[in-house]
Short mmCIF file of C-alpha atoms and ligand atoms in Angstrom, two decimals:
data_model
loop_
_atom_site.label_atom_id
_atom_site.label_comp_id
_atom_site.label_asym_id
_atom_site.label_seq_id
_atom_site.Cartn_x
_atom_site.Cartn_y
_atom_site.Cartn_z
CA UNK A 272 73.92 207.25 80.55
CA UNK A 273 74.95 205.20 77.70
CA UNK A 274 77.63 202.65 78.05
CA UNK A 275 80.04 204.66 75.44
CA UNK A 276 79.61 207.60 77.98
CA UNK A 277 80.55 205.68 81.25
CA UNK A 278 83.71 204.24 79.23
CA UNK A 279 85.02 207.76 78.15
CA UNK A 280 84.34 209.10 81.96
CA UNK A 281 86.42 206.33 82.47
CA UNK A 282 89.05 207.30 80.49
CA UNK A 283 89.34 210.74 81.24
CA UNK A 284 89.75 209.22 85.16
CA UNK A 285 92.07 206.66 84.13
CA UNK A 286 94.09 207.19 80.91
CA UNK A 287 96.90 209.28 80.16
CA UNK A 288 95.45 212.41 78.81
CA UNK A 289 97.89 213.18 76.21
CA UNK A 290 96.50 209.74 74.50
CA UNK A 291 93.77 211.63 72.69
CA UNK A 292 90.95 209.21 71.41
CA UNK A 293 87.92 209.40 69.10
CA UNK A 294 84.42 208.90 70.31
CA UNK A 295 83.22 205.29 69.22
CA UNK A 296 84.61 202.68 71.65
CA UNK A 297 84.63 199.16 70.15
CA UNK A 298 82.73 196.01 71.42
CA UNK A 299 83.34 194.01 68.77
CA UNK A 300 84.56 193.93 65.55
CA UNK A 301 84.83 191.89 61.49
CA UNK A 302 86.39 192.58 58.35
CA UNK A 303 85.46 196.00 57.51
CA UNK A 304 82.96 196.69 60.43
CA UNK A 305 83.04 197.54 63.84
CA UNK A 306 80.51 198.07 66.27
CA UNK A 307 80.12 200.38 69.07
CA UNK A 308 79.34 199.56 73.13
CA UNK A 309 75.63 200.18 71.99
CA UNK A 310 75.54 197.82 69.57
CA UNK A 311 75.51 200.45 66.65
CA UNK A 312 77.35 199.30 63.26
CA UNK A 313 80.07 201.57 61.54
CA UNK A 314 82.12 201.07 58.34
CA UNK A 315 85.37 200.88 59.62
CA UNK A 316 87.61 203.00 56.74
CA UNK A 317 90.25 203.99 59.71
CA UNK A 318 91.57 200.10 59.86
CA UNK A 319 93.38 201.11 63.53
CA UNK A 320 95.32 203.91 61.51
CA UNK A 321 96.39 201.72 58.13
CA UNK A 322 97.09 198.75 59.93
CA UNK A 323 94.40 196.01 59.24
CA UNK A 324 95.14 195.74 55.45
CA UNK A 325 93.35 192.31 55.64
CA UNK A 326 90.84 193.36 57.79
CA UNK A 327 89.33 192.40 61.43
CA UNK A 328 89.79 188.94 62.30
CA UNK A 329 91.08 188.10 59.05
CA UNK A 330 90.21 184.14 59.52
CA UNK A 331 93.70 183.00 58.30
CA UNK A 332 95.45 185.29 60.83
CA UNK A 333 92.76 184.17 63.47
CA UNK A 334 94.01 180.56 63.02
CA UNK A 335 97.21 181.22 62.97
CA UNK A 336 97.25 182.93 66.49
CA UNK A 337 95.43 180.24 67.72
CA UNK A 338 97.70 177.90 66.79
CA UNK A 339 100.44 179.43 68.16
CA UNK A 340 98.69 179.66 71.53
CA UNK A 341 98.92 175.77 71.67
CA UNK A 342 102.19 175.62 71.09
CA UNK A 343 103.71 178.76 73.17
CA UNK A 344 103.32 182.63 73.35
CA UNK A 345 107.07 183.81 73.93
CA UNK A 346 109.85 182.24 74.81
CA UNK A 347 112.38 185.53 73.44
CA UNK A 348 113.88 184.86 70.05
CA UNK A 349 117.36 185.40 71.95
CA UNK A 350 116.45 183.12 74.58
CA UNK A 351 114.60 180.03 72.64
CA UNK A 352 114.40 180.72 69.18
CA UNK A 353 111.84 179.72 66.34
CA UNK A 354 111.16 178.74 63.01
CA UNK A 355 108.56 181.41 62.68
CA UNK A 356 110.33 184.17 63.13
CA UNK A 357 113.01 182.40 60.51
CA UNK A 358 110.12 181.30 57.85
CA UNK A 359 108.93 185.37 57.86
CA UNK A 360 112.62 186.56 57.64
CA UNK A 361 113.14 184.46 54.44
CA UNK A 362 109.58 185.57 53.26
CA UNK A 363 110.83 189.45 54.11
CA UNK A 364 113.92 188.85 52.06
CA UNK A 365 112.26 187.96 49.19
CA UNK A 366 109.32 189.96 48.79
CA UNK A 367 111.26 193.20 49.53
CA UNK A 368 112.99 195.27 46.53
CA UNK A 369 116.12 194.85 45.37
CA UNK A 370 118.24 191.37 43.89
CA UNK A 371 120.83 190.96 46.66
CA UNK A 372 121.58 189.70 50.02
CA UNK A 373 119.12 190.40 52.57
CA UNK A 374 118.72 189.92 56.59
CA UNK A 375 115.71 190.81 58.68
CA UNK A 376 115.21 191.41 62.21
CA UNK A 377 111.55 191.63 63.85
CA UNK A 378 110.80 194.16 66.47
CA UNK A 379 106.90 195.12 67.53
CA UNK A 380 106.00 198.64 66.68
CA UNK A 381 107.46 200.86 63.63
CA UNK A 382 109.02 203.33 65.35
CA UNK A 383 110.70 200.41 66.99
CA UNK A 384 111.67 198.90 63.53
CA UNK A 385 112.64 202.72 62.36
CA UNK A 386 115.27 202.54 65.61
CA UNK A 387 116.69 199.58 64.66
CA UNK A 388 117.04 200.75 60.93
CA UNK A 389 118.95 203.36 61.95
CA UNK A 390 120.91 201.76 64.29
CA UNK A 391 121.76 199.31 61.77
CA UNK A 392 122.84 202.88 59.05
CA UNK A 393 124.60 204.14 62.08
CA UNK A 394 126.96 201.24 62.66
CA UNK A 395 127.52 200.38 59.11
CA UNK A 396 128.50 203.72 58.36
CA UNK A 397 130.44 204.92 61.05
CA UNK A 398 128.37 208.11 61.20
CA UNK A 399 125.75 209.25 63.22
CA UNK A 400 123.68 212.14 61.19
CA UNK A 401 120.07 211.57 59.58
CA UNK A 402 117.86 213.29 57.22
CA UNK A 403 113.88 213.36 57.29
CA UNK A 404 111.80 215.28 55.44
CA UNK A 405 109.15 217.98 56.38
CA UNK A 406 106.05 216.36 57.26
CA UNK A 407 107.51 212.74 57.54
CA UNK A 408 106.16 210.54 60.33
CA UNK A 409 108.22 208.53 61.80
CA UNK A 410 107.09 207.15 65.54
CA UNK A 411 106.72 208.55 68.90
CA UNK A 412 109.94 207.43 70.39
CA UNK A 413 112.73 210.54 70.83
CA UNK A 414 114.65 208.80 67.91
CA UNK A 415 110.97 208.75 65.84
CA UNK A 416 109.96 211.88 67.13
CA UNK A 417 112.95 213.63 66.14
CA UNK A 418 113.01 212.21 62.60
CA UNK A 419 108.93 213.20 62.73
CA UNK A 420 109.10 216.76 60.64
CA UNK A 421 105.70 218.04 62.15
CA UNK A 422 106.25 220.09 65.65
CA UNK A 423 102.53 219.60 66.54
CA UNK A 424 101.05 217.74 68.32
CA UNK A 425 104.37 215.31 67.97
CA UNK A 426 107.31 217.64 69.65
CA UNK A 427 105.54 220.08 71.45
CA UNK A 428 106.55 219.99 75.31
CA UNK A 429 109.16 217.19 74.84
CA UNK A 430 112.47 219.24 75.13
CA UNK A 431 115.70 218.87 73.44
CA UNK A 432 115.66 216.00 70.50
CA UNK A 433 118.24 213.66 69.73
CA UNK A 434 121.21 215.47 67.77
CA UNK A 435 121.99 214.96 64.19
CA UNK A 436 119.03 215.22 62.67
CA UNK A 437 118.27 217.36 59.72
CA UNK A 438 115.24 217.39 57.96
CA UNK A 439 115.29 218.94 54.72
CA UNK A 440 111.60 220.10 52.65
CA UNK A 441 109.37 216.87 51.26
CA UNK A 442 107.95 217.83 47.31
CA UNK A 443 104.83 219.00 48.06
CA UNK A 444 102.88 220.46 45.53
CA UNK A 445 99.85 221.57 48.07
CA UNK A 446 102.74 223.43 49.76
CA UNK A 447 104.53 224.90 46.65
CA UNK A 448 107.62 222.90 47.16
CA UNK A 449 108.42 221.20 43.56
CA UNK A 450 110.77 218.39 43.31
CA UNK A 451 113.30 220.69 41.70
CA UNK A 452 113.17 223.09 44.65
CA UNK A 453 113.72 220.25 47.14
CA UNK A 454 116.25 219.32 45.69
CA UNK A 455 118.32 222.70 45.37
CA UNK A 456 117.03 222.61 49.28
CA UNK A 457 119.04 219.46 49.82
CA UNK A 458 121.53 220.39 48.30
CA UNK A 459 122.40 223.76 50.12
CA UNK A 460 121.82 221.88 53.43
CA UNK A 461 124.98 219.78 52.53
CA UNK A 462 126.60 222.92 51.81
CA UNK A 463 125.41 225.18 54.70
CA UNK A 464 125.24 223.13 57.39
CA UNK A 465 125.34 219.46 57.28
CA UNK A 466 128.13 217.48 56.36
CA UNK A 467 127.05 214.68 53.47
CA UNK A 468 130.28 212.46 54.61
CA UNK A 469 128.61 212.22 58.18
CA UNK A 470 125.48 211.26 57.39
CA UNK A 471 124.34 207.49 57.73
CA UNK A 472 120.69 207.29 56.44
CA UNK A 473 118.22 209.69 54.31
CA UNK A 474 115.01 208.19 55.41
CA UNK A 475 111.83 208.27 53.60
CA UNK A 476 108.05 207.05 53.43
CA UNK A 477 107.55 206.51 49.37
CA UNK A 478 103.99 208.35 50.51
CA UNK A 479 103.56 210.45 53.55
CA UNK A 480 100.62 209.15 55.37
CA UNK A 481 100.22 211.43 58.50
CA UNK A 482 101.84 214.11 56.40
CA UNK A 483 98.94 214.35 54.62
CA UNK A 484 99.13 211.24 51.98
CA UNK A 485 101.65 212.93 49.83
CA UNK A 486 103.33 210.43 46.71
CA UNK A 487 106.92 211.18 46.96
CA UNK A 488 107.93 211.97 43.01
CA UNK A 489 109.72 208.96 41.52
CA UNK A 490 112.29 211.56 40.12
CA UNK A 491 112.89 212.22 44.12
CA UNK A 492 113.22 209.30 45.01
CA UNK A 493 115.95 208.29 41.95
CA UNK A 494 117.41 211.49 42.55
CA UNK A 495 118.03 210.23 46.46
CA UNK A 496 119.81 207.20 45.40
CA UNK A 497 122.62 209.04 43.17
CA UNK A 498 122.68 211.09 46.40
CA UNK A 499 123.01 208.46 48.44
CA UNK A 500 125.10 205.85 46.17
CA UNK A 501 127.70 209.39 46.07
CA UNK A 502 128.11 209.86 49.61
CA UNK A 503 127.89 206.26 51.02
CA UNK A 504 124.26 206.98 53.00
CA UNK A 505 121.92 204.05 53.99
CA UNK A 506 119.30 204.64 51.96
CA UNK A 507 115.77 203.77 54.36
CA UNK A 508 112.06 203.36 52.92
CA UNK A 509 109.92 204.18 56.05
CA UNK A 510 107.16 201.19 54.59
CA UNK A 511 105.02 201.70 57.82
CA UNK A 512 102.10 203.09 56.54
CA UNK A 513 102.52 202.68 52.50
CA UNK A 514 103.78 198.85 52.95
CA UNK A 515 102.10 195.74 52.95
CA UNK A 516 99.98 196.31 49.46
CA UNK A 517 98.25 199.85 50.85
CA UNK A 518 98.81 201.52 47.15
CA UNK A 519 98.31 198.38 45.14
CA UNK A 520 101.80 197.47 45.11
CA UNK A 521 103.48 195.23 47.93
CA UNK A 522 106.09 198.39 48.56
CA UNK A 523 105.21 201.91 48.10
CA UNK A 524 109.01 202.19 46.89
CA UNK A 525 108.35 199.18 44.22
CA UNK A 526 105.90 202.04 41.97
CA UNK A 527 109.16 204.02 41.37
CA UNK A 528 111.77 200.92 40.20
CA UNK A 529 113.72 202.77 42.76
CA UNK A 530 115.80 199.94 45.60
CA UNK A 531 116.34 201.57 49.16
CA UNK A 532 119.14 199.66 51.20
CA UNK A 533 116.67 199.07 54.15
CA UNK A 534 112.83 198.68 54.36
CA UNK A 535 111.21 199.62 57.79
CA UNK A 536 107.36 197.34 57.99
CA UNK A 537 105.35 197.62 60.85
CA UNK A 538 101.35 198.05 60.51
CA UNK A 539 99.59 195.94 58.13
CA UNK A 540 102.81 193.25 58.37
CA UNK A 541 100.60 191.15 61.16
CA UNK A 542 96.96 191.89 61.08
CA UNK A 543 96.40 193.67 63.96
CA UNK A 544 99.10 192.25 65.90
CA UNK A 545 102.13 194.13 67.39
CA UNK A 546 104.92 192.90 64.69
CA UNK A 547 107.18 195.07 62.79
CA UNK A 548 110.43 194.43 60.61
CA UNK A 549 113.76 196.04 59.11
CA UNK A 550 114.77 194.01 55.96
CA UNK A 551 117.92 195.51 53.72
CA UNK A 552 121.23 194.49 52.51
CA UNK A 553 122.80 192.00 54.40
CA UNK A 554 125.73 193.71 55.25
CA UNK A 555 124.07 196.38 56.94
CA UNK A 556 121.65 194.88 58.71
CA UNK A 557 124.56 192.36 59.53
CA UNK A 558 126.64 195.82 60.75
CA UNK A 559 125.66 195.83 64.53
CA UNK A 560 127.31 193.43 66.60
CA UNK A 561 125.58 190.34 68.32
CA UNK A 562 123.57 191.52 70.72
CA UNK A 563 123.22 194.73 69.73
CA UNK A 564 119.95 194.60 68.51
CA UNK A 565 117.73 192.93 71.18
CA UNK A 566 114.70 193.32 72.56
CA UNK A 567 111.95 190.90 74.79
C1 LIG B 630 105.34 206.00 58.22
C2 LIG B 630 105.27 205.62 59.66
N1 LIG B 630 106.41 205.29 60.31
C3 LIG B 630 106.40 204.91 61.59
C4 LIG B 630 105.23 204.86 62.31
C5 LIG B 630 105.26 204.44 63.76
O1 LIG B 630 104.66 203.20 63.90
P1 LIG B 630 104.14 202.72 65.36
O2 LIG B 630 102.96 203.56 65.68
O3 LIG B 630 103.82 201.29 65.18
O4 LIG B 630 105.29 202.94 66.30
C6 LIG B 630 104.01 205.18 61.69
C7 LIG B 630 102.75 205.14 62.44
O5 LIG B 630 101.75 205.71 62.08
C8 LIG B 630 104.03 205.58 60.33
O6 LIG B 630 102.91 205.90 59.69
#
């Protein structure tokens, strides 16, 4: 028996079973490579789903954690804080779209940051409602499941999801949806069943990745800001997957000219390491009170 075989025996005894996993188990891996239990090389084009942008072991990030580890490994932002965390906020503020006030706050997975970003919509607004879009991936949490417009494997089994959530139909040209029809879509959803005045955030990934790597039509994506500058919605990029320079840009948003009020980062934003981010307009990200947005 090989030693890739004894591991997944292992993990069929051991690990949850709804955490589905592929077949090469990792000893070791370097920039783009990775290689298996048996020593065998592979190209690795899966990065840990989109999230090693600079590669394994990037030498710069490498350094960095060690560094850190001299110093200290947590002491809770809330509790101690540090410059860090400040120096990457101001970096966030100013590498994100849009020329006005910004605020950050670092969390440690995306559907974590998504959360927060809607937290932040919710208490800014006053209102509680959120759009997605068909085929949009937004976490597993219930919050990130709910917004998640893809039943299987996501919401299958799970029960009731959070209220207020209406996802209206993503441009996609594979599934004859043209940006005109989603559009008209949206449109009769505010008149048929969903309130514009009580929704706090449309939120949308500039390119679906899980969806099925779909570009979301600049014209869209202008078309969302009217929508949203008309009825006072937060207006979130879901930068996850497309973020941190994955389509050649530093935003998938900053293709299109068009400025969302909030950018969600997660992925790519540390190198392999769990850090993720909401950076937006000051006032809403200022809109929750102190302490609530926390986290250890
Ligand atoms: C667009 C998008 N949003 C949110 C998430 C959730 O991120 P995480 O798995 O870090 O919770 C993902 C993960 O694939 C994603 O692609």
């Amino acid at each position: 028996m090989t030693e890739s075989a004894r591991l997944a025996t292992r993990k069929s005894a051991a690990v949850a079973r709804g955490v589905a996993t592929r077949g090469i188990y990792a000893a070791r891996a370097e920039n783009a490579e990775l290689w298996n239990a048996e020593g065998r090389r592979f190209l690795d084009f899966a990065a840990g789903i989109a999230v090693n942008n600079t590669g394994h072991r990037h030498p710069r990030v490498m350094a960095a954690v060690a560094e850190q580890a001299q110093a200290f490994t947590h002491t809770c932002f809330h509790v101690a804080p540090y410059e860090s965390y400040i120096a990457l906020a101001e970096r966030l503020n100013e590498a994100t779209p849009g020329d006005f006030a910004k605020k950050t706050m670092l969390v440690t997975t995306g559907a974590e940051a998504v959360e927060n970003a809607i937290k932040m919509a919710r208490a800014f607004t006053g209102r509680s409602g959120v759009i997605s879009f068909s085929g949009a991936f937004h976490g597993r949490t219930l919050l990130g499941m709910a917004l998640t417009g893809k039943v299987a494997p996501y919401k299958k089994g799970f029960g009731a999801m959070p209220p207020e959530v209406a996802h209206a139909p993503f441009p996609n040209a594979f599934h004859g949806v043209t940006e005109v029809e989603a559009l008209g879509q949206l449109e009769r959803l505010f008149a048929s069943s969903v309130d514009p005045e009580r929704i706090a955030a449309i939120i949308i990934e500039p390119v679906q990745g899980e969806g099925g790597f779909n570009i979301a039509p600049f014209g869209f994506l202008r078309a969302l800001r009217e929508i949203c500058d008309q009825h006072g919605i937060v207006l979130i990029a879901d930068e996850v997957q497309a973020g941190m320079a994955r389509t050649g840009r530093m935003f998938g948003f900053d293709h299109s000219n068009v400025v969302p009020d909030l950018v969600v980062m997660a992925k790519g934003l540390a190198g392999g390491f769990p850090l993720s981010a909401v950076t937006g307009r000051a006032e809403i990200v200022d809109a929750p009170n102190p302490g609530g947005l926390d986290g250890t």
